[in-house]
PDB file of C-alpha atoms in Angstrom:
ATOM      1  CA  PRO G 513     -16.882  -7.088  13.790  1.00  0.00           C
ATOM      2  CA  ILE G 514     -20.500  -7.867  15.161  1.00  0.00           C
ATOM      3  CA  SER G 515     -20.226 -10.326  18.021  1.00  0.00           C
ATOM      4  CA  ASN G 516     -22.801 -12.527  17.084  1.00  0.00           C
ATOM      5  CA  MET G 517     -21.990 -12.890  13.282  1.00  0.00           C
ATOM      6  CA  CYS G 518     -20.502 -15.462  11.641  1.00  0.00           C
ATOM      7  CA  ASN G 519     -18.314 -13.752   8.948  1.00  0.00           C
ATOM      8  CA  PRO G 520     -17.941 -14.097   5.938  1.00  0.00           C
ATOM      9  CA  VAL G 521     -21.932 -13.116   5.275  1.00  0.00           C
ATOM     10  CA  LEU G 522     -21.214 -13.851   1.690  1.00  0.00           C
ATOM     11  CA  SER G 523     -18.719 -16.181  -0.313  1.00  0.00           C
ATOM     12  CA  ARG G 524     -17.730 -17.750  -3.549  1.00  0.00           C
ATOM     13  CA  THR G 525     -20.336 -20.586  -2.552  1.00  0.00           C
ATOM     14  CA  ASP G 526     -23.310 -18.258  -2.437  1.00  0.00           C
ATOM     15  CA  ILE G 527     -22.792 -17.293  -6.096  1.00  0.00           C
ATOM     16  CA  SER G 528     -25.408 -19.421  -7.943  1.00  0.00           C
ATOM     17  CA  ASP G 529     -25.438 -18.474 -11.656  1.00  0.00           C
ATOM     18  CA  VAL G 530     -21.788 -18.587 -12.492  1.00  0.00           C
ATOM     19  CA  ARG G 531     -18.742 -20.484 -11.301  1.00  0.00           C
ATOM     20  CA  ALA G 532     -16.976 -17.746  -8.745  1.00  0.00           C
ATOM     21  CA  ARG G 533     -13.324 -17.854  -7.822  1.00  0.00           C
ATOM     22  CA  TYR G 534     -13.833 -15.262  -5.109  1.00  0.00           C
ATOM     23  CA  VAL G 535     -16.245 -12.225  -4.317  1.00  0.00           C
ATOM     24  CA  ALA G 536     -14.579  -9.046  -3.394  1.00  0.00           C
ATOM     25  CA  ASP G 537     -14.887  -5.170  -2.927  1.00  0.00           C
ATOM     26  CA  PRO G 538     -18.496  -4.766  -1.560  1.00  0.00           C
ATOM     27  CA  PHE G 539     -20.092  -1.552  -1.930  1.00  0.00           C
ATOM     28  CA  MET G 540     -23.832  -0.788  -0.150  1.00  0.00           C
ATOM     29  CA  ILE G 541     -26.437   1.745  -0.687  1.00  0.00           C
ATOM     30  CA  ARG G 542     -29.929   1.616   1.105  1.00  0.00           C
ATOM     31  CA  VAL G 543     -32.873   2.272  -0.927  1.00  0.00           C
ATOM     32  CA  ASN G 544     -36.469   1.948   0.532  1.00  0.00           C
ATOM     33  CA  ASP G 545     -35.180   0.385   3.705  1.00  0.00           C
ATOM     34  CA  ILE G 546     -33.394  -2.560   1.724  1.00  0.00           C
ATOM     35  CA  TRP G 547     -29.600  -2.867   1.668  1.00  0.00           C
ATOM     36  CA  TYR G 548     -28.416  -3.659  -1.919  1.00  0.00           C
ATOM     37  CA  MET G 549     -24.864  -4.715  -2.052  1.00  0.00           C
ATOM     38  CA  PHE G 550     -22.809  -4.860  -5.179  1.00  0.00           C
ATOM     39  CA  PHE G 551     -19.711  -6.590  -5.458  1.00  0.00           C
ATOM     40  CA  GLU G 552     -16.923  -8.213  -7.637  1.00  0.00           C
ATOM     41  CA  VAL G 553     -17.413 -11.928  -8.731  1.00  0.00           C
ATOM     42  CA  LEU G 554     -14.686 -13.459 -10.432  1.00  0.00           C
ATOM     43  CA  ASN G 555     -16.016 -15.629 -13.166  1.00  0.00           C
ATOM     44  CA  GLN G 556     -13.731 -18.699 -13.153  1.00  0.00           C
ATOM     45  CA  ALA G 557     -14.906 -19.630 -16.551  1.00  0.00           C
ATOM     46  CA  LYS G 558     -14.641 -16.249 -18.105  1.00  0.00           C
ATOM     47  CA  ARG G 559     -11.668 -15.402 -15.767  1.00  0.00           C
ATOM     48  CA  ARG G 560     -12.478 -11.806 -15.332  1.00  0.00           C
ATOM     49  CA  GLY G 561     -14.592  -9.810 -12.982  1.00  0.00           C
ATOM     50  CA  GLU G 562     -18.333  -9.151 -13.213  1.00  0.00           C
ATOM     51  CA  ILE G 563     -20.756  -7.294 -10.874  1.00  0.00           C
ATOM     52  CA  GLY G 564     -22.965  -9.530  -8.331  1.00  0.00           C
ATOM     53  CA  LEU G 565     -25.778  -8.193  -6.400  1.00  0.00           C
ATOM     54  CA  ALA G 566     -27.143  -9.402  -2.733  1.00  0.00           C
ATOM     55  CA  THR G 567     -29.879  -7.762  -0.796  1.00  0.00           C
ATOM     56  CA  SER G 568     -30.694  -7.530   2.671  1.00  0.00           C
ATOM     57  CA  THR G 569     -33.479  -5.922   4.899  1.00  0.00           C
ATOM     58  CA  SER G 570     -31.410  -5.648   8.214  1.00  0.00           C
ATOM     59  CA  GLY G 571     -27.874  -5.312   6.540  1.00  0.00           C
ATOM     60  CA  LEU G 572     -26.916  -8.687   8.590  1.00  0.00           C
ATOM     61  CA  ASN G 573     -28.536 -11.200   6.568  1.00  0.00           C
ATOM     62  CA  TRP G 574     -28.218 -11.491   3.103  1.00  0.00           C
ATOM     63  CA  LYS G 575     -29.616 -13.172  -0.006  1.00  0.00           C
ATOM     64  CA  TYR G 576     -27.480 -13.305  -3.259  1.00  0.00           C
ATOM     65  CA  GLN G 577     -29.482 -12.368  -6.329  1.00  0.00           C
ATOM     66  CA  ARG G 578     -27.618 -12.578  -9.495  1.00  0.00           C
ATOM     67  CA  ILE G 579     -24.989 -11.030 -11.837  1.00  0.00           C
ATOM     68  CA  VAL G 580     -26.032  -7.669 -12.715  1.00  0.00           C
ATOM     69  CA  LEU G 581     -23.202  -6.219 -14.815  1.00  0.00           C
ATOM     70  CA  ALA G 582     -20.745  -8.203 -16.963  1.00  0.00           C
ATOM     71  CA  GLU G 583     -18.559  -6.755 -19.782  1.00  0.00           C
ATOM     72  CA  PRO G 584     -16.086  -8.110 -22.626  1.00  0.00           C
ATOM     73  CA  PHE G 585     -13.387  -6.720 -20.072  1.00  0.00           C
ATOM     74  CA  HIS G 586     -12.682  -7.371 -16.559  1.00  0.00           C
ATOM     75  CA  ILE G 587     -14.749  -5.025 -13.941  1.00  0.00           C
ATOM     76  CA  SER G 588     -14.564  -4.883 -10.122  1.00  0.00           C
ATOM     77  CA  TYR G 589     -14.800  -2.232  -7.258  1.00  0.00           C
ATOM     78  CA  PRO G 590     -18.463  -1.269  -8.016  1.00  0.00           C
ATOM     79  CA  TYR G 591     -18.383   2.243  -6.232  1.00  0.00           C
ATOM     80  CA  VAL G 592     -22.450   3.019  -6.251  1.00  0.00           C
ATOM     81  CA  PHE G 593     -23.906   6.306  -5.324  1.00  0.00           C
ATOM     82  CA  GLU G 594     -27.085   8.204  -5.506  1.00  0.00           C
ATOM     83  CA  TRP G 595     -27.442  11.617  -7.186  1.00  0.00           C
ATOM     84  CA  LEU G 596     -30.589  13.786  -7.563  1.00  0.00           C
ATOM     85  CA  GLY G 597     -32.635  10.611  -7.717  1.00  0.00           C
ATOM     86  CA  GLU G 598     -30.618   8.430 -10.053  1.00  0.00           C
ATOM     87  CA  TYR G 599     -28.191   5.740  -9.151  1.00  0.00           C
ATOM     88  CA  TYR G 600     -24.733   5.637 -10.664  1.00  0.00           C
ATOM     89  CA  MET G 601     -21.828   3.195 -10.585  1.00  0.00           C
ATOM     90  CA  ILE G 602     -18.222   3.665 -11.222  1.00  0.00           C
ATOM     91  CA  PRO G 603     -16.423   0.104 -11.543  1.00  0.00           C
ATOM     92  CA  GLU G 604     -12.940  -0.503 -11.929  1.00  0.00           C
ATOM     93  CA  ALA G 605     -12.753  -0.918 -15.792  1.00  0.00           C
ATOM     94  CA  TRP G 606      -9.242   0.016 -16.629  1.00  0.00           C
ATOM     95  CA  ARG G 607      -8.946  -2.808 -19.303  1.00  0.00           C
ATOM     96  CA  SER G 608     -11.423  -0.537 -21.182  1.00  0.00           C
ATOM     97  CA  GLY G 609      -9.307   2.422 -21.110  1.00  0.00           C
ATOM     98  CA  GLY G 610     -10.141   4.800 -18.558  1.00  0.00           C
ATOM     99  CA  VAL G 611     -12.707   5.785 -15.965  1.00  0.00           C
ATOM    100  CA  LYS G 612     -16.210   4.641 -16.670  1.00  0.00           C
ATOM    101  CA  LEU G 613     -19.597   5.847 -15.459  1.00  0.00           C
ATOM    102  CA  TYR G 614     -22.629   3.643 -15.392  1.00  0.00           C
ATOM    103  CA  LYS G 615     -26.343   4.591 -14.781  1.00  0.00           C
ATOM    104  CA  ALA G 616     -29.016   2.202 -13.603  1.00  0.00           C
ATOM    105  CA  ASP G 617     -31.580   2.104 -16.366  1.00  0.00           C
ATOM    106  CA  LYS G 618     -33.909   0.118 -13.532  1.00  0.00           C
ATOM    107  CA  PHE G 619     -32.241  -0.045 -10.121  1.00  0.00           C
ATOM    108  CA  PRO G 620     -30.956  -2.125  -8.959  1.00  0.00           C
ATOM    109  CA  ASP G 621     -30.150  -4.897 -11.837  1.00  0.00           C
ATOM    110  CA  GLU G 622     -30.052  -3.035 -15.357  1.00  0.00           C
ATOM    111  CA  TRP G 623     -27.075  -0.595 -15.993  1.00  0.00           C
ATOM    112  CA  SER G 624     -25.514   1.280 -19.028  1.00  0.00           C
ATOM    113  CA  CYS G 625     -22.203   2.754 -19.609  1.00  0.00           C
ATOM    114  CA  ILE G 626     -23.199   6.534 -20.138  1.00  0.00           C
ATOM    115  CA  GLY G 627     -19.746   8.027 -20.821  1.00  0.00           C
ATOM    116  CA  SER G 628     -16.046   8.099 -19.824  1.00  0.00           C
ATOM    117  CA  LEU G 629     -15.138  10.476 -16.967  1.00  0.00           C
ATOM    118  CA  ILE G 630     -11.287  10.032 -17.620  1.00  0.00           C
ATOM    119  CA  ASP G 631      -9.643   8.477 -20.762  1.00  0.00           C
ATOM    120  CA  GLY G 632      -6.355   7.133 -21.278  1.00  0.00           C
ATOM    121  CA  ASN G 633      -4.060   5.046 -18.906  1.00  0.00           C
ATOM    122  CA  ARG G 634      -4.553   2.708 -16.235  1.00  0.00           C
ATOM    123  CA  PHE G 635      -7.023   3.946 -13.531  1.00  0.00           C
ATOM    124  CA  ALA G 636      -7.795   1.490 -10.590  1.00  0.00           C
ATOM    125  CA  ASP G 637     -10.477   1.798  -7.592  1.00  0.00           C
ATOM    126  CA  SER G 638     -11.559   4.970  -8.535  1.00  0.00           C
ATOM    127  CA  SER G 639     -13.468   6.467  -5.537  1.00  0.00           C
ATOM    128  CA  ILE G 640     -16.021   9.783  -6.015  1.00  0.00           C
ATOM    129  CA  LEU G 641     -16.801  12.374  -3.602  1.00  0.00           C
ATOM    130  CA  ARG G 642     -19.472  15.200  -3.666  1.00  0.00           C
ATOM    131  CA  HIS G 643     -17.808  18.261  -1.471  1.00  0.00           C
ATOM    132  CA  GLU G 644     -18.515  21.921  -1.487  1.00  0.00           C
ATOM    133  CA  ASP G 645     -20.640  21.829  -4.618  1.00  0.00           C
ATOM    134  CA  LYS G 646     -17.944  19.971  -6.608  1.00  0.00           C
ATOM    135  CA  TRP G 647     -16.847  16.483  -7.611  1.00  0.00           C
ATOM    136  CA  TRP G 648     -13.716  15.071  -6.587  1.00  0.00           C
ATOM    137  CA  LEU G 649     -12.131  11.918  -7.994  1.00  0.00           C
ATOM    138  CA  PHE G 650      -9.295   9.940  -6.340  1.00  0.00           C
ATOM    139  CA  THR G 651      -7.621   7.087  -8.566  1.00  0.00           C
ATOM    140  CA  ASP G 652      -4.785   4.935  -9.009  1.00  0.00           C
ATOM    141  CA  SER G 653      -2.881   5.434 -12.024  1.00  0.00           C
ATOM    142  CA  GLY G 654       0.188   3.231 -11.376  1.00  0.00           C
ATOM    143  CA  VAL G 655       1.610   1.142 -14.106  1.00  0.00           C
ATOM    144  CA  ASN G 656       0.504  -1.914 -11.963  1.00  0.00           C
ATOM    145  CA  PHE G 657      -0.685  -2.766  -8.359  1.00  0.00           C
ATOM    146  CA  LYS G 658       2.762  -3.013  -6.896  1.00  0.00           C
ATOM    147  CA  SER G 659       3.444   0.883  -7.737  1.00  0.00           C
ATOM    148  CA  PRO G 660       0.355   2.768  -6.839  1.00  0.00           C
ATOM    149  CA  VAL G 661       0.291   6.469  -7.913  1.00  0.00           C
ATOM    150  CA  LEU G 662      -2.563   8.324  -6.408  1.00  0.00           C
ATOM    151  CA  ARG G 663      -4.159  11.186  -8.604  1.00  0.00           C
ATOM    152  CA  LEU G 664      -6.818  13.563  -7.833  1.00  0.00           C
ATOM    153  CA  TYR G 665      -9.359  15.108 -10.221  1.00  0.00           C
ATOM    154  CA  TYR G 666     -12.369  17.570  -9.846  1.00  0.00           C
ATOM    155  CA  SER G 667     -15.442  18.811 -11.854  1.00  0.00           C
ATOM    156  CA  GLU G 668     -18.248  21.194 -11.503  1.00  0.00           C
ATOM    157  CA  ASP G 669     -20.632  18.407 -13.205  1.00  0.00           C
ATOM    158  CA  LEU G 670     -20.577  14.680 -12.836  1.00  0.00           C
ATOM    159  CA  MET G 671     -20.139  14.365 -16.563  1.00  0.00           C
ATOM    160  CA  GLY G 672     -17.116  16.533 -16.693  1.00  0.00           C
ATOM    161  CA  PRO G 673     -14.860  17.785 -17.892  1.00  0.00           C
ATOM    162  CA  TRP G 674     -12.737  16.345 -15.361  1.00  0.00           C
ATOM    163  CA  ILE G 675      -9.483  18.429 -14.619  1.00  0.00           C
ATOM    164  CA  GLU G 676      -6.377  17.001 -12.818  1.00  0.00           C
ATOM    165  CA  HIS G 677      -5.737  18.865  -9.486  1.00  0.00           C
ATOM    166  CA  PRO G 678      -2.557  20.923  -9.548  1.00  0.00           C
ATOM    167  CA  VAL G 679      -1.135  19.005  -6.577  1.00  0.00           C
ATOM    168  CA  SER G 680      -1.880  15.771  -8.422  1.00  0.00           C
ATOM    169  CA  PRO G 681      -0.170  13.022  -7.856  1.00  0.00           C
ATOM    170  CA  ILE G 682      -1.143  13.319  -4.333  1.00  0.00           C
ATOM    171  CA  ILE G 683       0.897   9.950  -3.534  1.00  0.00           C
ATOM    172  CA  ASP G 684       3.692   8.755  -6.044  1.00  0.00           C
ATOM    173  CA  ASN G 685       4.673   4.933  -5.829  1.00  0.00           C
ATOM    174  CA  ASN G 686       4.009   4.304  -2.130  1.00  0.00           C
ATOM    175  CA  PRO G 687       2.514   0.908  -1.887  1.00  0.00           C
ATOM    176  CA  HIS G 688       1.357   1.187   1.504  1.00  0.00           C
ATOM    177  CA  ILE G 689      -1.128   4.120   1.191  1.00  0.00           C
ATOM    178  CA  ALA G 690      -1.791   5.165  -2.262  1.00  0.00           C
ATOM    179  CA  ARG G 691      -4.492   2.806  -3.594  1.00  0.00           C
ATOM    180  CA  PRO G 692      -8.003   3.507  -2.663  1.00  0.00           C
ATOM    181  CA  SER G 693      -9.833   1.196  -0.460  1.00  0.00           C
ATOM    182  CA  GLY G 694     -13.554   1.946  -0.091  1.00  0.00           C
ATOM    183  CA  ARG G 695     -16.016   4.713  -0.017  1.00  0.00           C
ATOM    184  CA  ILE G 696     -14.843   8.093   1.364  1.00  0.00           C
ATOM    185  CA  VAL G 697     -17.075   8.967   4.110  1.00  0.00           C
ATOM    186  CA  SER G 698     -17.944  11.916   6.334  1.00  0.00           C
ATOM    187  CA  ILE G 699     -17.985  11.833  10.296  1.00  0.00           C
ATOM    188  CA  GLY G 700     -18.788  14.661  11.925  1.00  0.00           C
ATOM    189  CA  GLY G 701     -18.078  17.053   8.783  1.00  0.00           C
ATOM    190  CA  ARG G 702     -14.494  15.205   8.849  1.00  0.00           C
ATOM    191  CA  LEU G 703     -13.678  13.386   5.352  1.00  0.00           C
ATOM    192  CA  ILE G 704     -12.229  10.121   5.922  1.00  0.00           C
ATOM    193  CA  ARG G 705     -10.255   8.351   3.134  1.00  0.00           C
ATOM    194  CA  PHE G 706      -9.528   4.739   3.264  1.00  0.00           C
ATOM    195  CA  THR G 707      -6.424   3.186   1.523  1.00  0.00           C
ATOM    196  CA  GLN G 708      -5.181  -0.620   0.895  1.00  0.00           C
ATOM    197  CA  ASP G 709      -1.683  -1.516   1.711  1.00  0.00           C
ATOM    198  CA  VAL G 710      -0.311  -3.633  -1.349  1.00  0.00           C
ATOM    199  CA  TYR G 711       3.162  -4.559   0.269  1.00  0.00           C
ATOM    200  CA  PRO G 712       4.215  -7.119   1.054  1.00  0.00           C
ATOM    201  CA  VAL G 713       1.083  -8.653  -0.250  1.00  0.00           C
ATOM    202  CA  TYR G 714      -1.662  -7.189  -2.168  1.00  0.00           C
ATOM    203  CA  GLY G 715      -4.643  -6.305  -0.154  1.00  0.00           C
ATOM    204  CA  SER G 716      -2.908  -6.954   3.165  1.00  0.00           C
ATOM    205  CA  GLN G 717      -4.505  -4.189   5.305  1.00  0.00           C
ATOM    206  CA  VAL G 718      -6.520  -0.774   5.266  1.00  0.00           C
ATOM    207  CA  TRP G 719      -5.307   2.586   6.463  1.00  0.00           C
ATOM    208  CA  SER G 720      -7.578   5.779   7.338  1.00  0.00           C
ATOM    209  CA  PHE G 721      -6.426   9.209   6.527  1.00  0.00           C
ATOM    210  CA  GLU G 722      -8.686  12.490   7.274  1.00  0.00           C
ATOM    211  CA  ILE G 723      -8.686  14.874   4.394  1.00  0.00           C
ATOM    212  CA  GLN G 724      -7.595  18.079   6.219  1.00  0.00           C
ATOM    213  CA  GLU G 725      -7.538  20.636   3.134  1.00  0.00           C
ATOM    214  CA  LEU G 726      -9.430  20.012  -0.293  1.00  0.00           C
ATOM    215  CA  SER G 727      -9.898  22.834  -2.603  1.00  0.00           C
ATOM    216  CA  LEU G 728      -8.869  23.760  -5.993  1.00  0.00           C
ATOM    217  CA  THR G 729      -5.408  24.583  -5.158  1.00  0.00           C
ATOM    218  CA  THR G 730      -4.709  22.697  -2.093  1.00  0.00           C
ATOM    219  CA  TYR G 731      -4.692  19.147  -0.703  1.00  0.00           C
ATOM    220  CA  LYS G 732      -3.587  17.882   2.881  1.00  0.00           C
ATOM    221  CA  GLU G 733      -4.335  14.880   4.505  1.00  0.00           C
ATOM    222  CA  ARG G 734      -2.987  13.048   7.842  1.00  0.00           C
ATOM    223  CA  ARG G 735      -2.926   9.392   9.108  1.00  0.00           C
ATOM    224  CA  ILE G 736      -5.603   8.941  11.672  1.00  0.00           C
ATOM    225  CA  TYR G 737      -3.996   5.918  13.668  1.00  0.00           C
ATOM    226  CA  LYS G 738      -0.703   4.501  13.842  1.00  0.00           C
ATOM    227  CA  GLU G 739      -2.333   1.026  13.036  1.00  0.00           C
ATOM    228  CA  PRO G 740      -4.479   0.081  10.183  1.00  0.00           C
ATOM    229  CA  ILE G 741      -8.035  -0.197  11.049  1.00  0.00           C
ATOM    230  CA  LEU G 742      -8.247  -3.740   8.954  1.00  0.00           C
ATOM    231  CA  SER G 743      -5.673  -6.415   8.491  1.00  0.00           C
ATOM    232  CA  ASN G 744      -5.348 -10.077   8.710  1.00  0.00           C
ATOM    233  CA  GLY G 745      -7.349 -11.925  11.302  1.00  0.00           C
ATOM    234  CA  ASN G 746      -7.657 -15.249  13.242  1.00  0.00           C
ATOM    235  CA  SER G 747     -10.377 -16.306  11.001  1.00  0.00           C
ATOM    236  CA  ARG G 748      -9.622 -18.829   8.000  1.00  0.00           C
ATOM    237  CA  TRP G 749     -11.652 -16.307   5.595  1.00  0.00           C
ATOM    238  CA  ASN G 750      -9.341 -13.375   6.465  1.00  0.00           C
ATOM    239  CA  SER G 751      -6.271 -15.023   7.558  1.00  0.00           C
ATOM    240  CA  GLY G 752      -4.277 -13.349   4.461  1.00  0.00           C
ATOM    241  CA  GLY G 753      -5.365  -9.829   5.050  1.00  0.00           C
ATOM    242  CA  MET G 754      -8.245  -7.275   4.278  1.00  0.00           C
ATOM    243  CA  HIS G 755      -8.235  -4.753   1.837  1.00  0.00           C
ATOM    244  CA  HIS G 756     -11.740  -3.030   1.374  1.00  0.00           C
ATOM    245  CA  ILE G 757     -14.195  -1.282   3.602  1.00  0.00           C
ATOM    246  CA  ASP G 758     -17.666   0.573   2.537  1.00  0.00           C
ATOM    247  CA  ALA G 759     -19.196   2.267   5.882  1.00  0.00           C
ATOM    248  CA  HIS G 760     -22.660   3.642   6.249  1.00  0.00           C
ATOM    249  CA  GLN G 761     -24.092   5.797   9.096  1.00  0.00           C
ATOM    250  CA  LEU G 762     -27.506   4.760  10.615  1.00  0.00           C
ATOM    251  CA  GLU G 763     -30.397   6.569  11.671  1.00  0.00           C
ATOM    252  CA  ASN G 764     -29.260   5.986  15.235  1.00  0.00           C
ATOM    253  CA  GLY G 765     -25.749   7.161  14.838  1.00  0.00           C
ATOM    254  CA  LYS G 766     -24.079   3.763  14.724  1.00  0.00           C
ATOM    255  CA  TRP G 767     -22.387   2.538  11.580  1.00  0.00           C
ATOM    256  CA  LEU G 768     -22.579  -0.629   9.447  1.00  0.00           C
ATOM    257  CA  ALA G 769     -19.625  -1.359   7.268  1.00  0.00           C
ATOM    258  CA  CYS G 770     -19.100  -3.992   4.974  1.00  0.00           C
ATOM    259  CA  VAL G 771     -15.461  -5.588   4.293  1.00  0.00           C
ATOM    260  CA  ASP G 772     -13.767  -8.231   2.310  1.00  0.00           C
ATOM    261  CA  GLY G 773     -10.858 -10.548   3.335  1.00  0.00           C
ATOM    262  CA  PHE G 774      -8.939 -13.568   2.021  1.00  0.00           C
ATOM    263  CA  GLN G 775      -7.291 -16.606   2.956  1.00  0.00           C
ATOM    264  CA  TRP G 776      -3.395 -16.782   3.164  1.00  0.00           C
ATOM    265  CA  ARG G 777      -2.652 -20.445   1.889  1.00  0.00           C
ATOM    266  CA  ASP G 778      -5.700 -20.656  -0.448  1.00  0.00           C
ATOM    267  CA  PRO G 779      -6.233 -17.081  -1.620  1.00  0.00           C
ATOM    268  CA  GLU G 780     -10.167 -16.770  -1.543  1.00  0.00           C
ATOM    269  CA  ILE G 781     -11.443 -13.295  -1.035  1.00  0.00           C
ATOM    270  CA  ASN G 782     -14.881 -13.133   0.727  1.00  0.00           C
ATOM    271  CA  ALA G 783     -17.094 -10.363   1.372  1.00  0.00           C
TER     272      ALA G 783
END
């Protein structure tokens, strides 16, 4: 954490257009020197997640804008990315059936679903990666959040067809390391995957893994640290745990990351 920053920088009380139960799953993207943060807003009236937007010029002080994406079903985990000058988002939308891809009609606040990457069962917290001229998709296909199953898919084209990797599922029913927990990042050519621990409490901490092999036939990873990189803290806002990270490297080589956390006795997630 930044020493002079009073976390959290956003909470449910900052949401002005709907009554929010909590905010969570923040993803950032920088466009023309402006940071855009997309995150889940649990709309208390509708009892389902929607995608909110906040902006910042510094990455430290944020201003909430509004809800930019709402559907008749719950959406969260708005994994936003740029490709060939266009902006895309893969929010968790498993209640709609499958993994859905959205494209910005007018960035940052107008989005349309342009297709389904994978159809079928429950797919949660899908995380996409462009690596060696191919697309890779990590997703949790467990029957519920207590029994996560990490599957891996690949494709030559963003719109598919998507093919399940021959060694998938990569991790089967391990509540500590199977479910994705934010953007996959490259640090000095090393690919780092983050994963959330859902036992004994959902979203209690975050682990980091280095992807050592990623090809059409092989997959290998190793845990980087013996301890989680994020866990419950001494502050009230993250006393229950932390379960998400989105990290970006700046021009000066330093990193800026957004995270979330929740309170133990009064469950409320903050970004």
